[in-house]
Structures are given as structure tokens and as C-alpha cells.
Coordinates of C-alpha atoms and ligand atoms in Angstrom, one line a residue:
Chain A
M27 CA -16.7 14.4 -3.9
P28 CA -20.2 16.0 -2.9
R29 CA -21.4 19.3 -4.3
R30 CA -21.0 20.9 -1.1
G31 CA -17.1 20.2 -1.1
W32 CA -16.6 21.4 -4.8
I33 CA -18.6 24.8 -3.7
G34 CA -15.8 24.9 -0.8
T35 CA -13.0 23.6 -2.9
S36 CA -13.5 26.4 -5.3
L37 CA -14.0 28.9 -3.3
V38 CA -10.8 28.0 -1.4
A39 CA -8.9 28.0 -4.6
A40 CA -10.3 31.2 -5.8
A41 CA -9.2 32.8 -2.6
L42 CA -5.4 31.4 -2.9
L43 CA -5.4 32.6 -6.9
L44 CA -6.7 35.9 -5.6
F45 CA -4.9 36.3 -2.2
P46 CA -1.8 38.4 -3.6
P47 CA -3.8 41.3 -4.8
L48 CA -6.2 41.0 -2.2
S49 CA -3.2 41.2 1.0
G50 CA -2.1 44.5 -1.2
F51 CA 0.9 42.3 -2.2
H52 CA 1.9 42.9 1.7
P53 CA 5.1 40.9 1.9
Y54 CA 4.9 39.2 5.2
Y55 CA 1.2 38.4 4.2
L56 CA 2.7 36.6 1.5
Y57 CA 5.2 34.9 2.8
L58 CA 3.4 33.4 5.2
V59 CA 0.9 31.6 3.0
S60 CA 3.4 30.9 1.0
T61 CA 5.1 28.9 3.7
A62 CA 1.5 27.5 4.4
L63 CA 1.1 26.5 0.9
L64 CA 4.4 24.9 1.2
F65 CA 3.2 22.7 4.2
G66 CA 0.4 21.7 1.9
T67 CA 2.8 20.5 -0.4
L68 CA 4.7 18.3 2.3
A69 CA 1.6 17.5 3.7
T70 CA 0.3 16.1 0.7
S71 CA 3.3 13.9 -0.1
W72 CA 3.4 12.6 3.3
N73 CA -0.2 11.7 2.3
L74 CA 1.1 10.1 -0.9
L75 CA 3.5 7.4 0.8
A76 CA 1.2 6.7 4.0
Y77 CA -1.4 5.8 1.1
A78 CA 1.4 3.1 0.0
G79 CA 0.9 2.1 3.8
Q80 CA 4.4 3.5 4.7
I81 CA 4.6 6.4 7.7
S82 CA 7.4 8.5 8.0
F83 CA 8.8 10.6 10.5
G84 CA 11.4 11.9 8.5
H85 CA 10.0 13.9 6.1
A86 CA 12.3 17.0 7.0
A87 CA 15.2 14.8 5.7
F88 CA 13.8 15.1 2.2
F89 CA 12.8 18.7 2.8
G90 CA 16.3 19.6 4.0
L91 CA 18.0 17.5 1.1
G92 CA 15.9 19.8 -1.6
G93 CA 16.7 22.5 0.1
Y94 CA 20.4 21.8 0.4
T95 CA 21.0 20.9 -3.2
A96 CA 19.0 24.1 -4.5
A97 CA 21.6 26.0 -1.8
L98 CA 24.4 24.9 -3.5
V99 CA 23.8 24.3 -7.2
S100 CA 22.3 27.9 -7.3
L101 CA 25.5 29.3 -5.1
S102 CA 27.4 27.6 -7.9
G103 CA 26.2 30.0 -10.3
L104 CA 23.4 27.8 -12.4
S105 CA 20.3 28.6 -12.9
P106 CA 18.3 28.6 -9.4
W107 CA 15.1 27.0 -11.6
L108 CA 17.7 24.1 -12.0
A109 CA 18.5 23.9 -8.8
L110 CA 14.8 23.2 -7.6
A111 CA 14.2 20.8 -9.9
L112 CA 17.5 19.4 -8.8
G113 CA 16.3 19.7 -5.1
G114 CA 13.0 17.7 -6.1
A115 CA 15.1 15.0 -8.0
V116 CA 17.6 14.6 -4.9
G117 CA 14.6 14.6 -2.4
A118 CA 13.4 11.7 -4.5
S119 CA 16.6 10.0 -4.4
G120 CA 17.1 10.2 -0.5
A121 CA 13.6 9.0 0.3
A122 CA 14.3 6.2 -2.3
A123 CA 17.2 4.8 -0.4
I124 CA 15.5 5.4 3.1
G125 CA 12.3 3.2 1.2
M126 CA 15.0 0.7 0.6
A127 CA 15.0 0.0 4.3
S128 CA 11.2 -0.9 4.0
A129 CA 12.3 -4.2 2.6
R130 CA 13.4 -4.8 6.1
L131 CA 11.2 -2.7 8.2
S132 CA 8.1 -1.6 8.6
G133 CA 5.4 0.4 10.6
A134 CA 6.9 1.8 13.6
S135 CA 10.1 0.8 13.1
L136 CA 10.3 1.9 9.3
A137 CA 9.0 5.1 11.0
L138 CA 11.5 5.6 13.7
G139 CA 14.0 4.4 10.6
T140 CA 13.3 7.3 8.8
L141 CA 13.7 9.9 12.1
A142 CA 17.0 8.4 12.7
Y143 CA 17.8 8.9 8.9
T144 CA 17.0 12.5 9.5
E145 CA 19.5 13.0 12.2
I146 CA 21.9 11.3 10.0
W147 CA 21.7 14.2 7.1
R148 CA 21.6 16.9 10.0
G149 CA 24.9 15.7 11.6
I150 CA 26.1 15.5 8.0
A151 CA 25.5 18.8 7.4
H152 CA 26.5 20.0 10.6
N153 CA 29.8 18.2 10.0
W154 CA 31.2 18.4 6.0
T155 CA 31.9 22.2 6.6
A156 CA 33.6 22.7 3.4
V157 CA 30.3 22.2 1.4
S158 CA 27.3 22.6 3.9
G159 CA 29.2 25.4 5.7
G160 CA 28.4 23.6 8.9
G161 CA 26.1 24.7 11.7
A162 CA 26.2 28.2 10.1
G163 CA 25.0 27.0 6.8
L164 CA 24.7 28.6 3.8
I165 CA 24.1 32.2 3.0
G166 CA 23.0 34.5 0.4
I167 CA 21.0 32.2 -2.1
P168 CA 20.0 33.9 -5.1
P169 CA 16.7 34.9 -5.9
L170 CA 14.8 33.2 -8.8
T171 CA 15.9 34.5 -12.0
P172 CA 13.2 36.2 -14.6
L173 CA 11.6 33.0 -17.2
P174 CA 11.3 34.9 -20.6
W175 CA 7.8 33.7 -20.8
L176 CA 7.1 34.6 -16.8
P177 CA 6.4 38.1 -15.8
L178 CA 9.4 39.6 -14.1
D179 CA 7.8 40.4 -11.2
L180 CA 6.6 36.9 -10.8
A181 CA 9.7 35.2 -10.9
R182 CA 11.3 37.8 -8.3
S183 CA 9.6 38.8 -5.7
R184 CA 7.6 37.4 -2.7
T185 CA 4.7 37.2 -5.2
G186 CA 6.7 34.9 -7.6
S187 CA 7.6 32.3 -4.9
Y188 CA 3.9 32.6 -3.4
Y189 CA 2.4 31.4 -7.1
L190 CA 5.3 28.9 -7.3
A191 CA 4.2 27.4 -3.7
L192 CA 0.7 27.4 -4.9
A193 CA 1.9 25.7 -8.2
F194 CA 3.9 23.0 -6.3
L195 CA 1.1 22.3 -4.3
L196 CA -1.8 21.7 -7.3
L197 CA 1.2 19.7 -8.9
V198 CA 1.8 17.3 -6.2
I199 CA -2.5 17.0 -5.6
A200 CA -2.9 17.1 -9.6
V201 CA -0.2 13.6 -9.2
F202 CA -1.7 12.1 -6.3
W203 CA -5.1 12.5 -8.4
G204 CA -3.5 10.5 -11.1
I205 CA -1.9 7.6 -9.2
L206 CA -5.2 7.1 -7.5
R207 CA -6.6 6.2 -10.7
S208 CA -4.0 4.3 -12.2
R209 CA -2.5 0.9 -11.4
L210 CA -0.2 2.5 -9.0
G211 CA -3.1 4.0 -7.0
L212 CA -3.9 -0.2 -7.1
A213 CA -0.5 -1.6 -6.1
F214 CA 0.2 1.2 -3.3
A215 CA -3.6 0.5 -2.0
A216 CA -3.3 -3.3 -1.7
V217 CA 0.5 -3.2 -0.2
R218 CA -0.7 -0.9 2.2
E219 CA -3.9 -3.2 3.2
E220 CA -2.3 -6.5 2.8
E221 CA 1.3 -7.1 1.8
E222 CA 1.2 -10.6 1.9
R223 CA -1.7 -11.0 -0.3
A224 CA -0.9 -8.6 -2.7
S225 CA 2.7 -10.2 -3.0
L226 CA 0.3 -13.3 -4.0
L227 CA -1.2 -12.0 -6.6
G228 CA 2.2 -11.1 -8.5
V229 CA 2.9 -7.5 -6.6
H230 CA 6.4 -7.1 -5.9
P231 CA 5.8 -4.9 -2.7
L232 CA 9.4 -3.3 -2.5
P233 CA 9.6 -1.6 -5.7
W234 CA 6.2 0.1 -5.4
K235 CA 7.0 1.2 -1.8
V236 CA 10.5 2.8 -2.8
L237 CA 8.6 4.2 -5.6
A238 CA 5.9 5.9 -3.1
F239 CA 8.8 7.0 -1.2
A240 CA 10.9 8.5 -4.4
L241 CA 7.6 10.3 -5.5
S242 CA 7.0 11.5 -1.6
G243 CA 10.5 12.9 -1.7
F244 CA 10.3 14.5 -4.8
F245 CA 7.8 17.0 -3.8
S246 CA 9.5 17.6 -0.3
G247 CA 12.6 17.9 -1.9
L248 CA 10.9 20.4 -4.2
A249 CA 9.2 22.5 -1.0
G250 CA 12.4 22.0 0.7
G251 CA 14.3 24.0 -2.3
L252 CA 11.4 27.0 -2.8
Y253 CA 11.7 27.3 1.3
V254 CA 15.4 28.3 0.8
N255 CA 15.1 30.1 -1.9
M256 CA 12.0 32.3 0.0
V257 CA 14.6 32.8 3.5
R258 CA 17.9 33.3 1.2
V259 CA 19.6 31.0 3.9
V260 CA 19.9 27.3 4.8
E261 CA 21.1 25.9 8.3
P262 CA 21.3 22.4 9.3
D263 CA 19.2 22.5 12.5
L264 CA 16.4 24.8 10.8
I265 CA 15.7 22.8 7.7
F266 CA 16.6 19.2 9.0
S267 CA 14.5 19.9 11.8
H268 CA 11.4 17.5 13.3
Y269 CA 8.9 20.7 12.6
F270 CA 9.0 19.4 9.3
S271 CA 8.6 15.8 9.9
I272 CA 6.1 15.9 12.9
L273 CA 3.6 19.0 11.1
P274 CA 3.1 17.3 7.9
L275 CA 1.9 14.3 9.9
V276 CA 0.2 16.0 12.0
M277 CA -1.7 17.9 9.3
A278 CA -2.1 14.9 7.1
T279 CA -3.7 12.7 9.7
F280 CA -5.9 15.4 10.6
G281 CA -7.0 16.3 6.8
G282 CA -7.8 12.9 6.5
L283 CA -5.5 9.9 5.3
G284 CA -6.1 8.6 1.9
T285 CA -8.0 11.8 1.0
L286 CA -6.8 14.0 -1.9
L287 CA -7.5 17.5 -0.5
G288 CA -7.5 16.9 3.4
P289 CA -4.2 17.2 4.2
A290 CA -3.5 20.4 1.8
L291 CA -6.6 22.1 3.7
A292 CA -5.7 20.9 7.1
A293 CA -2.1 22.4 6.2
L294 CA -3.4 25.9 5.4
A295 CA -6.1 26.1 8.3
L296 CA -3.3 25.0 11.1
Y297 CA -0.9 26.6 10.2
L298 CA -2.2 30.1 9.7
A299 CA -4.6 29.6 12.7
S300 CA -1.1 29.2 14.8
E301 CA 0.5 31.9 12.7
L302 CA -2.0 34.7 12.2
L303 CA -4.1 33.6 15.1
L304 CA -1.8 32.5 17.9
H305 CA 1.4 33.6 17.7
P306 CA 0.9 37.4 17.9
Y307 CA -1.3 36.9 21.4
I308 CA 0.1 33.8 23.1
P309 CA 3.6 33.3 21.1
A310 CA 4.0 30.8 24.0
F311 CA 1.2 28.3 22.8
H312 CA 1.3 28.9 19.1
Q313 CA 1.8 25.3 18.2
L314 CA -1.8 24.5 20.3
P315 CA -3.5 23.9 17.2
Y316 CA -1.2 21.1 16.0
A317 CA -1.7 19.4 19.5
L318 CA -5.7 19.8 19.2
A319 CA -5.9 18.6 15.9
L320 CA -4.0 15.4 17.5
I321 CA -5.9 15.5 20.0
V322 CA -9.4 15.2 17.5
V323 CA -7.6 12.6 15.2
A324 CA -7.0 10.5 18.9
L325 CA -10.3 10.9 20.1
Y326 CA -12.2 10.0 16.9
L327 CA -9.7 7.5 15.7
P328 CA -8.7 5.3 18.9
G329 CA -5.5 3.2 18.5
G330 CA -3.9 6.7 16.7
L331 CA -1.5 6.7 14.0
A332 CA -0.8 3.1 13.7
G333 CA -4.7 2.4 14.0
L334 CA -5.5 4.7 11.2
L335 CA -2.8 2.8 9.1
P336 CA -4.5 0.0 7.9
S337 CA -8.2 1.9 7.2
P338 CA -7.9 5.2 5.7
S339 CA -10.8 5.6 3.5
P340 CA -9.6 6.0 0.0
L341 CA -11.4 8.2 -2.7
P342 CA -13.9 8.4 -5.0
K343 CA -14.5 5.1 -6.7
R344 CA -12.3 3.5 -4.4
G345 CA -14.1 4.1 -0.7
E346 CA -17.3 5.5 -0.2
G347 CA -17.7 3.2 3.1
E348 CA -18.9 4.3 6.1
T349 CA -15.8 5.9 7.1
R350 CA -15.4 9.0 5.4
H351 CA -13.2 11.3 6.8
G352 CA -11.6 14.7 5.9
A353 CA -12.5 17.7 3.8
A354 CA -12.3 16.6 0.4
Chain B
M15 CA 6.8 -35.7 -13.9
A16 CA 4.0 -34.2 -12.3
L17 CA 2.6 -30.6 -12.5
L18 CA 3.4 -30.2 -8.6
E19 CA 5.8 -32.1 -6.7
G20 CA 7.5 -32.2 -3.1
Q21 CA 10.0 -34.0 -2.1
G22 CA 10.8 -34.0 1.7
L23 CA 9.0 -31.1 3.0
S24 CA 9.8 -30.2 6.4
M25 CA 9.1 -27.0 8.2
A26 CA 10.3 -26.4 11.9
F27 CA 8.4 -23.1 14.1
G28 CA 11.0 -23.4 16.8
G29 CA 10.8 -26.8 18.7
L30 CA 7.2 -27.6 16.7
L31 CA 7.8 -29.7 13.6
A32 CA 4.6 -28.7 11.7
L33 CA 5.9 -31.0 8.4
R34 CA 8.1 -34.1 8.8
G35 CA 9.1 -34.9 5.3
V36 CA 6.5 -34.8 3.2
D37 CA 6.1 -36.0 -0.3
I38 CA 3.6 -34.7 -2.7
A39 CA 2.6 -35.0 -6.4
V40 CA -0.3 -33.4 -8.3
E41 CA -1.2 -34.9 -11.3
E42 CA -2.5 -32.2 -14.2
R43 CA -5.9 -31.6 -14.3
Q44 CA -6.8 -33.8 -11.1
V45 CA -8.4 -32.5 -8.2
V46 CA -6.4 -33.7 -5.4
G47 CA -7.9 -33.5 -1.8
L48 CA -5.7 -32.8 1.6
L49 CA -7.5 -34.3 4.9
G50 CA -6.3 -33.9 8.5
P51 CA -7.2 -33.1 11.8
N52 CA -6.8 -29.4 13.1
G53 CA -2.8 -28.4 13.6
S54 CA -1.9 -31.6 11.4
G55 CA -0.2 -29.2 9.3
K56 CA -2.3 -28.6 6.2
T57 CA -2.3 -25.1 6.0
T58 CA 1.3 -24.7 6.2
L59 CA 2.2 -27.0 3.7
F60 CA 0.3 -24.3 1.2
N61 CA 2.2 -21.8 2.8
I62 CA 5.4 -23.0 1.8
L63 CA 3.9 -24.5 -1.8
S64 CA 2.6 -20.6 -2.4
G65 CA 6.0 -18.9 -1.2
L66 CA 5.0 -17.2 2.1
L67 CA 7.0 -19.6 4.0
H68 CA 10.2 -21.3 3.1
P69 CA 10.5 -25.0 4.1
T70 CA 13.2 -25.8 6.4
A71 CA 13.9 -28.9 4.5
G72 CA 13.4 -30.1 1.0
E73 CA 12.2 -29.2 -2.5
I74 CA 9.3 -28.1 -4.7
W75 CA 8.9 -28.5 -8.6
F76 CA 6.4 -26.9 -10.3
G77 CA 6.0 -27.7 -14.1
G78 CA 9.6 -28.8 -14.2
T79 CA 10.7 -25.4 -12.4
R80 CA 12.7 -25.8 -9.5
V81 CA 10.8 -23.3 -7.1
T82 CA 12.1 -23.6 -3.5
N83 CA 12.5 -20.3 -2.2
L84 CA 11.0 -18.2 -4.2
R85 CA 9.2 -15.6 -3.3
P86 CA 5.3 -15.5 -3.3
W87 CA 5.1 -13.0 -6.5
Q88 CA 7.2 -15.4 -8.4
I89 CA 5.0 -18.1 -7.4
S90 CA 2.2 -16.6 -8.4
R91 CA 3.2 -15.1 -11.8
L92 CA 4.8 -19.2 -12.5
G93 CA 0.7 -19.7 -12.0
I94 CA 0.0 -20.8 -8.5
G95 CA -2.9 -19.3 -7.1
R96 CA -4.2 -19.9 -3.6
T97 CA -7.6 -19.1 -1.5
F98 CA -7.4 -18.5 2.6
Q99 CA -9.0 -20.3 4.9
I100 CA -10.3 -17.4 6.3
A101 CA -10.8 -14.8 3.7
R102 CA -8.2 -12.1 3.1
P103 CA -9.6 -9.5 0.9
F104 CA -8.2 -6.2 1.0
V105 CA -11.0 -5.1 3.0
H106 CA -11.5 -1.5 2.6
S107 CA -10.7 -1.6 -1.1
T108 CA -13.9 -2.1 -3.4
V109 CA -14.4 -6.0 -4.3
F110 CA -14.0 -5.1 -8.0
D111 CA -10.6 -3.4 -6.6
N112 CA -10.0 -6.7 -5.1
V113 CA -10.0 -8.8 -8.0
L114 CA -8.5 -6.2 -10.4
V115 CA -5.1 -6.5 -8.6
G116 CA -4.3 -10.0 -9.5
V117 CA -5.5 -9.1 -13.2
T118 CA -3.4 -6.2 -13.2
F119 CA 0.1 -7.3 -11.6
R120 CA -0.3 -11.0 -12.7
S121 CA 2.5 -11.0 -15.3
R122 CA 6.3 -8.8 -15.1
D123 CA 5.3 -7.5 -18.8
H124 CA 2.0 -7.6 -18.6
V125 CA 0.5 -4.9 -21.3
S126 CA -3.3 -5.0 -21.5
R127 CA -5.6 -1.7 -21.6
G128 CA -7.5 -0.7 -18.8
E129 CA -11.1 -1.6 -19.9
D130 CA -10.0 -4.9 -21.2
R131 CA -8.5 -5.5 -17.2
R132 CA -11.9 -4.1 -16.2
R133 CA -13.6 -6.3 -18.3
E134 CA -11.9 -9.6 -16.9
A135 CA -12.6 -8.6 -13.6
E136 CA -16.0 -8.2 -14.1
R137 CA -16.0 -11.5 -15.6
L138 CA -14.1 -12.9 -13.0
L139 CA -17.0 -11.5 -10.7
A140 CA -19.7 -12.7 -12.1
T141 CA -18.3 -15.9 -12.3
V142 CA -18.3 -16.6 -8.3
G143 CA -22.1 -14.6 -8.4
L144 CA -20.4 -11.3 -7.0
A145 CA -21.3 -9.5 -9.9
G146 CA -23.9 -7.5 -8.1
K147 CA -21.0 -6.6 -5.4
A148 CA -18.4 -4.9 -7.6
S149 CA -18.5 -1.4 -5.7
A150 CA -19.2 -3.0 -2.4
L151 CA -16.2 -2.9 0.2
A152 CA -14.6 -6.0 1.1
H153 CA -15.3 -5.7 4.9
T154 CA -18.9 -5.5 4.3
L155 CA -19.4 -8.9 2.4
S156 CA -20.7 -11.6 4.5
L157 CA -19.0 -15.3 4.7
G158 CA -20.1 -17.0 1.8
E159 CA -19.3 -13.8 0.1
R160 CA -15.8 -13.4 1.5
K161 CA -15.3 -16.9 0.1
R162 CA -16.6 -16.1 -3.4
L163 CA -14.4 -13.2 -3.4
E164 CA -11.2 -15.7 -2.2
L165 CA -12.0 -17.8 -5.2
A166 CA -11.9 -14.7 -7.6
M167 CA -8.9 -13.5 -6.2
A168 CA -7.2 -16.4 -6.6
L169 CA -8.2 -16.7 -9.9
S170 CA -7.4 -13.3 -11.2
T171 CA -3.4 -13.8 -11.8
R172 CA -5.0 -17.0 -13.8
P173 CA -3.2 -19.6 -12.4
T174 CA -3.3 -23.4 -13.5
L175 CA -2.8 -24.7 -10.4
L176 CA -5.3 -24.0 -7.4
L177 CA -4.5 -24.1 -3.7
L178 CA -7.7 -23.9 -1.9
D179 CA -8.0 -24.1 1.8
E180 CA -11.3 -24.9 3.5
L181 CA -13.5 -23.4 0.8
A182 CA -16.4 -25.4 2.4
S183 CA -15.6 -25.1 5.9
G184 CA -18.4 -22.9 7.4
L185 CA -21.3 -22.6 4.7
S186 CA -24.4 -24.1 4.8
P187 CA -25.1 -26.9 3.4
K188 CA -26.4 -25.1 0.5
G189 CA -23.4 -23.2 0.0
R190 CA -21.7 -26.4 0.2
E191 CA -23.5 -27.7 -2.4
E192 CA -22.5 -24.7 -4.6
V193 CA -19.0 -25.4 -3.7
V194 CA -19.0 -28.8 -4.8
R195 CA -20.6 -26.8 -8.3
F196 CA -17.7 -24.7 -8.6
Y197 CA -14.8 -27.8 -8.0
G198 CA -16.9 -29.4 -11.0
Q199 CA -16.5 -26.1 -13.1
L200 CA -12.7 -25.5 -12.4
K201 CA -11.8 -28.5 -13.2
E202 CA -13.7 -28.7 -16.5
R203 CA -11.9 -25.3 -17.5
G204 CA -8.6 -27.7 -17.4
L205 CA -7.3 -26.3 -13.6
T206 CA -5.1 -28.4 -11.4
I207 CA -6.9 -28.7 -7.6
F208 CA -5.2 -29.4 -4.4
A209 CA -7.6 -29.0 -1.8
I210 CA -8.1 -28.8 1.9
E211 CA -11.5 -29.5 3.2
H212 CA -12.4 -30.0 6.7
S213 CA -15.2 -32.1 5.3
F214 CA -14.3 -35.6 4.0
R215 CA -17.9 -35.6 2.3
V216 CA -17.4 -32.8 0.3
L217 CA -13.8 -34.1 -1.0
A218 CA -15.0 -37.9 -1.5
R219 CA -17.4 -36.2 -4.2
V220 CA -14.7 -34.0 -6.0
A221 CA -11.5 -35.9 -5.7
D222 CA -9.6 -38.1 -7.9
R223 CA -7.1 -38.5 -5.1
L224 CA -6.9 -38.1 -1.4
L225 CA -3.9 -37.5 1.1
V226 CA -4.4 -37.5 5.1
L227 CA -2.1 -35.8 7.0
D228 CA -1.3 -36.0 10.7
Q229 CA 1.2 -34.4 12.7
G230 CA 3.2 -33.3 9.9
A231 CA 3.4 -36.7 8.0
I232 CA 1.1 -38.3 5.3
V233 CA -0.4 -41.5 6.5
A234 CA -2.6 -42.4 3.8
D235 CA -2.7 -41.8 -0.2
G236 CA -5.1 -42.9 -2.5
R237 CA -8.2 -42.7 -4.5
P238 CA -11.2 -41.2 -2.1
E239 CA -12.7 -44.9 -1.7
Q240 CA -9.4 -46.5 -0.7
V241 CA -8.8 -44.1 1.9
L242 CA -12.2 -43.8 3.0
G243 CA -13.0 -46.9 3.3
S244 CA -10.0 -47.7 5.8
P245 CA -11.8 -47.3 9.2
R246 CA -8.6 -46.3 11.0
V247 CA -8.3 -43.2 9.1
V248 CA -12.0 -42.0 9.6
T249 CA -11.6 -42.6 13.3
A250 CA -8.4 -41.4 13.7
Y251 CA -7.6 -38.5 11.4
L252 CA -10.8 -37.0 9.8
G253 CA -13.1 -36.7 13.1
E254 CA -16.4 -35.8 13.2
E255 CA -18.4 -34.2 10.1
E256 CA -19.0 -30.7 11.0
Ligands
ATP24 N1 3.6 -19.2 11.4 C1 3.4 -20.1 12.5 N2 4.3 -19.9 13.6 C2 4.2 -21.0 14.1 N3 3.7 -22.0 14.6 C3 2.4 -22.3 13.5 C4 2.7 -21.1 12.4 N4 2.0 -22.1 11.6 C5 1.1 -22.9 12.4 N5 2.0 -23.4 13.4 C6 1.5 -24.2 14.0 O1 2.0 -25.3 13.1 C7 1.0 -26.5 13.0 C8 0.1 -26.7 11.8 O2 -0.8 -25.8 11.4 P1 -1.6 -25.6 10.4 O3 -2.3 -24.0 10.5 O4 -0.8 -25.9 9.2 O5 -2.6 -26.9 10.8 P2 -3.9 -27.1 9.8 O6 -3.9 -28.4 9.5 O7 -3.9 -26.3 8.9 O8 -5.0 -26.6 10.7 P3 -6.7 -26.7 10.9 O9 -7.2 -27.5 10.4 O10 -7.3 -26.0 12.1 O11 -6.7 -25.3 9.4 C9 0.0 -26.1 14.4 O12 0.4 -26.3 15.4 C10 0.4 -24.4 14.5 O13 0.2 -23.7 15.7
MG25 MG1 -5.6 -24.5 8.6

């Protein structure tokens, strides 16, 4: 990353760390920025999967599985912290399951498969009333309990969920950073660029693709669990909404596929622009930033999403080519 | 038994019979050349031998193991490496990473330190004369450099048998000379080579044996001077020298 990038990143990080006191612990703004951070986590995990060459239209499924799991576990009386972790695990399993479909499907057909997968889970949540509460969903989800080694208000208040959302985002970024420097990153890039060639060099593509799905699903599930914990309710039409599939995709492509920080920064910028700048004044058009972002991407990258697939400029070391995109 | 044996290999693409019951045998440490006009099925044979295609009929043995219908990564791990006629590197990765993939994943239970793998990748690039290009993105390479990278990638899995698809095509006379030298070096290293070349002059200089494929069938098989001495083979199947 060039020096200007480091300075910019440090400023954003400092602003995020100091935001709660700076905002006077204002609950609404804390909630808003927390949600933006959750979108940052979703966008980064979407990007991680795309780094392995797999495009998803169904991250809402992993987000929603994490959300429902966290809700059910904490409502059953178990620790909400455990509930969050299990949400991540179930998000990972759910993603690995659809990742198996990448043995047969790829590109747009796999993406459509993930879209249908979300609909299946939404249908299950609607109809399995005894467990999921049906269309009305589940309410009264307990707040996070204080941890002995964490200050009390960090666990129970909006400030608590804010810092937790920030921690999740930093975690997924750190994991992605590590992957890019490991054998995993090498295998992911090879599978993305030329699956057949990779297979001739000893790479069995399917396990790597499934692993990319599982990792991506894990962080999406964590985010889903925390989201449910913040809003205290979970409903099928809300949590399995395409909103949670399409926004991460838009944010990641806008921020720069294959870049470490681009998707998270784009998530913060687009979500906050939409909610803070547009929603109060022209509510009907508050989703305009996402559409504009897509248009920008389309203009700079003819061929759209599919055209992007084989050509992300990866990170430092692995791709200082002529196609540098993203803020990272 | 030969290192590589194929018996009755056939490949149909819809109605098109690209291979019609081909028998081949490549002895250990030999250089066997494969000649034939455009579309005669040479690359298709390599695609079958490397596991990218499954033959519609026939059997393949490698080192005494039946490998018919194994998947590409399994065949690669058993020790067959290949290059592509039109280079297929990971174009958006560095030249170094292109070679590192095979070094890293060539064996399932491969445990080696990252540093050893990096050193081996560097050595491979030096072997093919690409040491100075390690950090370039593969798509910035010239045609000749891509051919060298193809070879380094094929060698990165430490194969015992190399399938080389038209390494010399499209190169300058100087580049061809270099390819001929490469063949010699690979043979000295104890590798077995099965090589397609469009130019029979190149193959005549390096091969211990030549096979000629025409319309999916082997029409000549023997020592280079025998095969190339037959005027029928030269005029009918080998075409004009480039
Ligand atoms: N995947 C495929 N699907 C359909 N037809 C194919 C496929 N691969 C090869 N063919 C056809 O099979 C025949 C043999 O092709 P192949 O590429 O093996 O020839 P070749 O001997 O390598 O020719 P060249 O010297 O031009 O490289 C051709 O008619 C080709 O069009
Ligand atoms: Mg060919």
C-alpha cells in the first residue's frame, strides 16, 4: 500500500475507534455506524469468496443462518456469546453446503444457485413455525451478557455492539490479509484464474472452493448474529432479504475486488451516504448510491460483474499491475 | 512395461472422431516425438493423457498404474506434467506465483517450509531464464517468455514424464535452437519426454522415436530416420516446414 493509503487507512481507523465518544454515545448514530461496520464485514467476506473465483448472490443466506442460530441459541437460555459463535459456525456450514454445488456449477449459474439457496432458507424460516416463529419471526432476543474481563457497558449497550462490530470487521480483514500471504491465497488465486490449469498442478479445486465458501459464510454468520442481537428480533423477510446479498456485492465490486480494504471502505461510505445524506431528505431515493456505484463500476469495467471475475488486481506483492483499483 | 502406455484410445466429440483406437508406448528416459497435420488429434491425445478429457474408449497406464479416468490433479501427483500449445499461465499472477503453485501443491502430503518452496521456484525460473521476470505479471510476458514459463510450470510438479505441446512453434530460429537445447537438458536430467512439434526438423534432432498421427490414427511409428525417410509421410502428413 502506498504511504497515502496508510495515512488514509489510519485516519479512518482512528475515527472509527473514537466515534462513540465523539458522537456523545448517541444511540441512533452508534446503531447506524455499527450497521455500516456489519456491511463492511459482509462485503469483505463476499470479497474473500470472490478472490477464490466464486460469485455469490446469496450472502443473505449465510447472514440469516447466523442470525437465526444466534437468536435460537440465546433464546434457549445459553450464553449470547456462545450464540454468536454458533451463528458463525452455522453460517460456515450453510455456505460450505452450497459451496459443494461449485463442483457442478460455476460463474453465473452458481451465483443463481446461491440466490435460490437463500429463497429455500427463507421458505424454511417461514414455514417451520415451531422453531423459527414463522413469518412473524422471533422476538425478545436477549442482550449480550457482561463478560468478567470486559467493561460492563461494552457488553450491554449500543457502544458494546459498536465495538463488537468493529472487532468483527477487523477480524475478517486480518484473516483475509493472512490468507493472501499463505498457501490458501495461492490456491484461491490459481483456482480463480484458471481452474483447469491449477488442477494440472496438483490443486484439487473443489475443497478450496468449499473452504472459501465456509470462511466467507463464517464471517457473514457472525455479522448476522450480531445484527440480530442489535435489533433484538429476527424475521425471515428481513434477514433473508436480497438486500444482504446485493449490497455486499455492490460494495465489494465498487471498493475493488481483490483489494484488502476497498470493500470495507466502500461499505462504510455507501451505507452512510445512503442513510445519513439521502434517507432524511429524499427517502424514496436513498438507495441511489448503490445504483451509482454499480454504474461507475460498469463504466470503468465494461463487461460488468462477469468481466470482473477473472481480473481482480490482487494485493501487494501479488499484483502491482497496470490495473490497480480500489482504495486499498 | 513402458513408462506410459495407451491402448485403443478413442475420443469422440459428438460425431467427430478425434482419436480412433490409438496405441502408444513411451519408454522411460526416451524422447518420443508426435507429428501430424493440424486437427489430427495430437493435443486431444495429450488432453486425455493429462486427465483433462476422459477417453470414450481405451486404457492408460503410467508406471504400471492404471490411470484411465483419473482426475488431472491425481495424474499430476503421479508424475505427469504438461505444457500447452498456447500458453495458459495465471495471467494476473506474478511469474513467481505461477511456478509456486505446482511447487506447493504437487503432493497432497507435501510438507515443506515456505522458504524451501520459494527457493525451488526461484531455481525453476532460473532454469528457464526467467529469473529477472519473477515479479512481473504473467500477462506482460512476450510469446517466447510465456513458452519458458509454460515449461517452468510443467516442471514445478517434479514430473517424471513431460508432455510438451509445440514448445518450438512460433519461435524465431534462435528460440528454436534454445528449445532443442532444452530438450537435451531435460533428457540429461532423466526425464521422459513425449513431445508434439509442428516442425519435424526440431523433432528429428531430439527424438529417439517418432509417431505420426493422421485423422486420429497412428500412421507411422519408428526411428526418426525411418519415419522421416518415407516420402509418403513427409508429403502427406507433415506438410510444409514453417
Ligand atoms: N473439446 C473439443 N470439443 C470438440 N472438438 C474438439 C475438441 N478438442 C478438439 N476438437 C477437435 O478434434 C480434432 C483434433 O483436434 P486437436 O486439437 O487434437 O488437433 P491437433 O492435432 O492438436 O491440431 P493442431 O496441430 O492444430 O494443434 C479437431 O477437429 C478439433 O476441432
Ligand atoms: Mg494441437
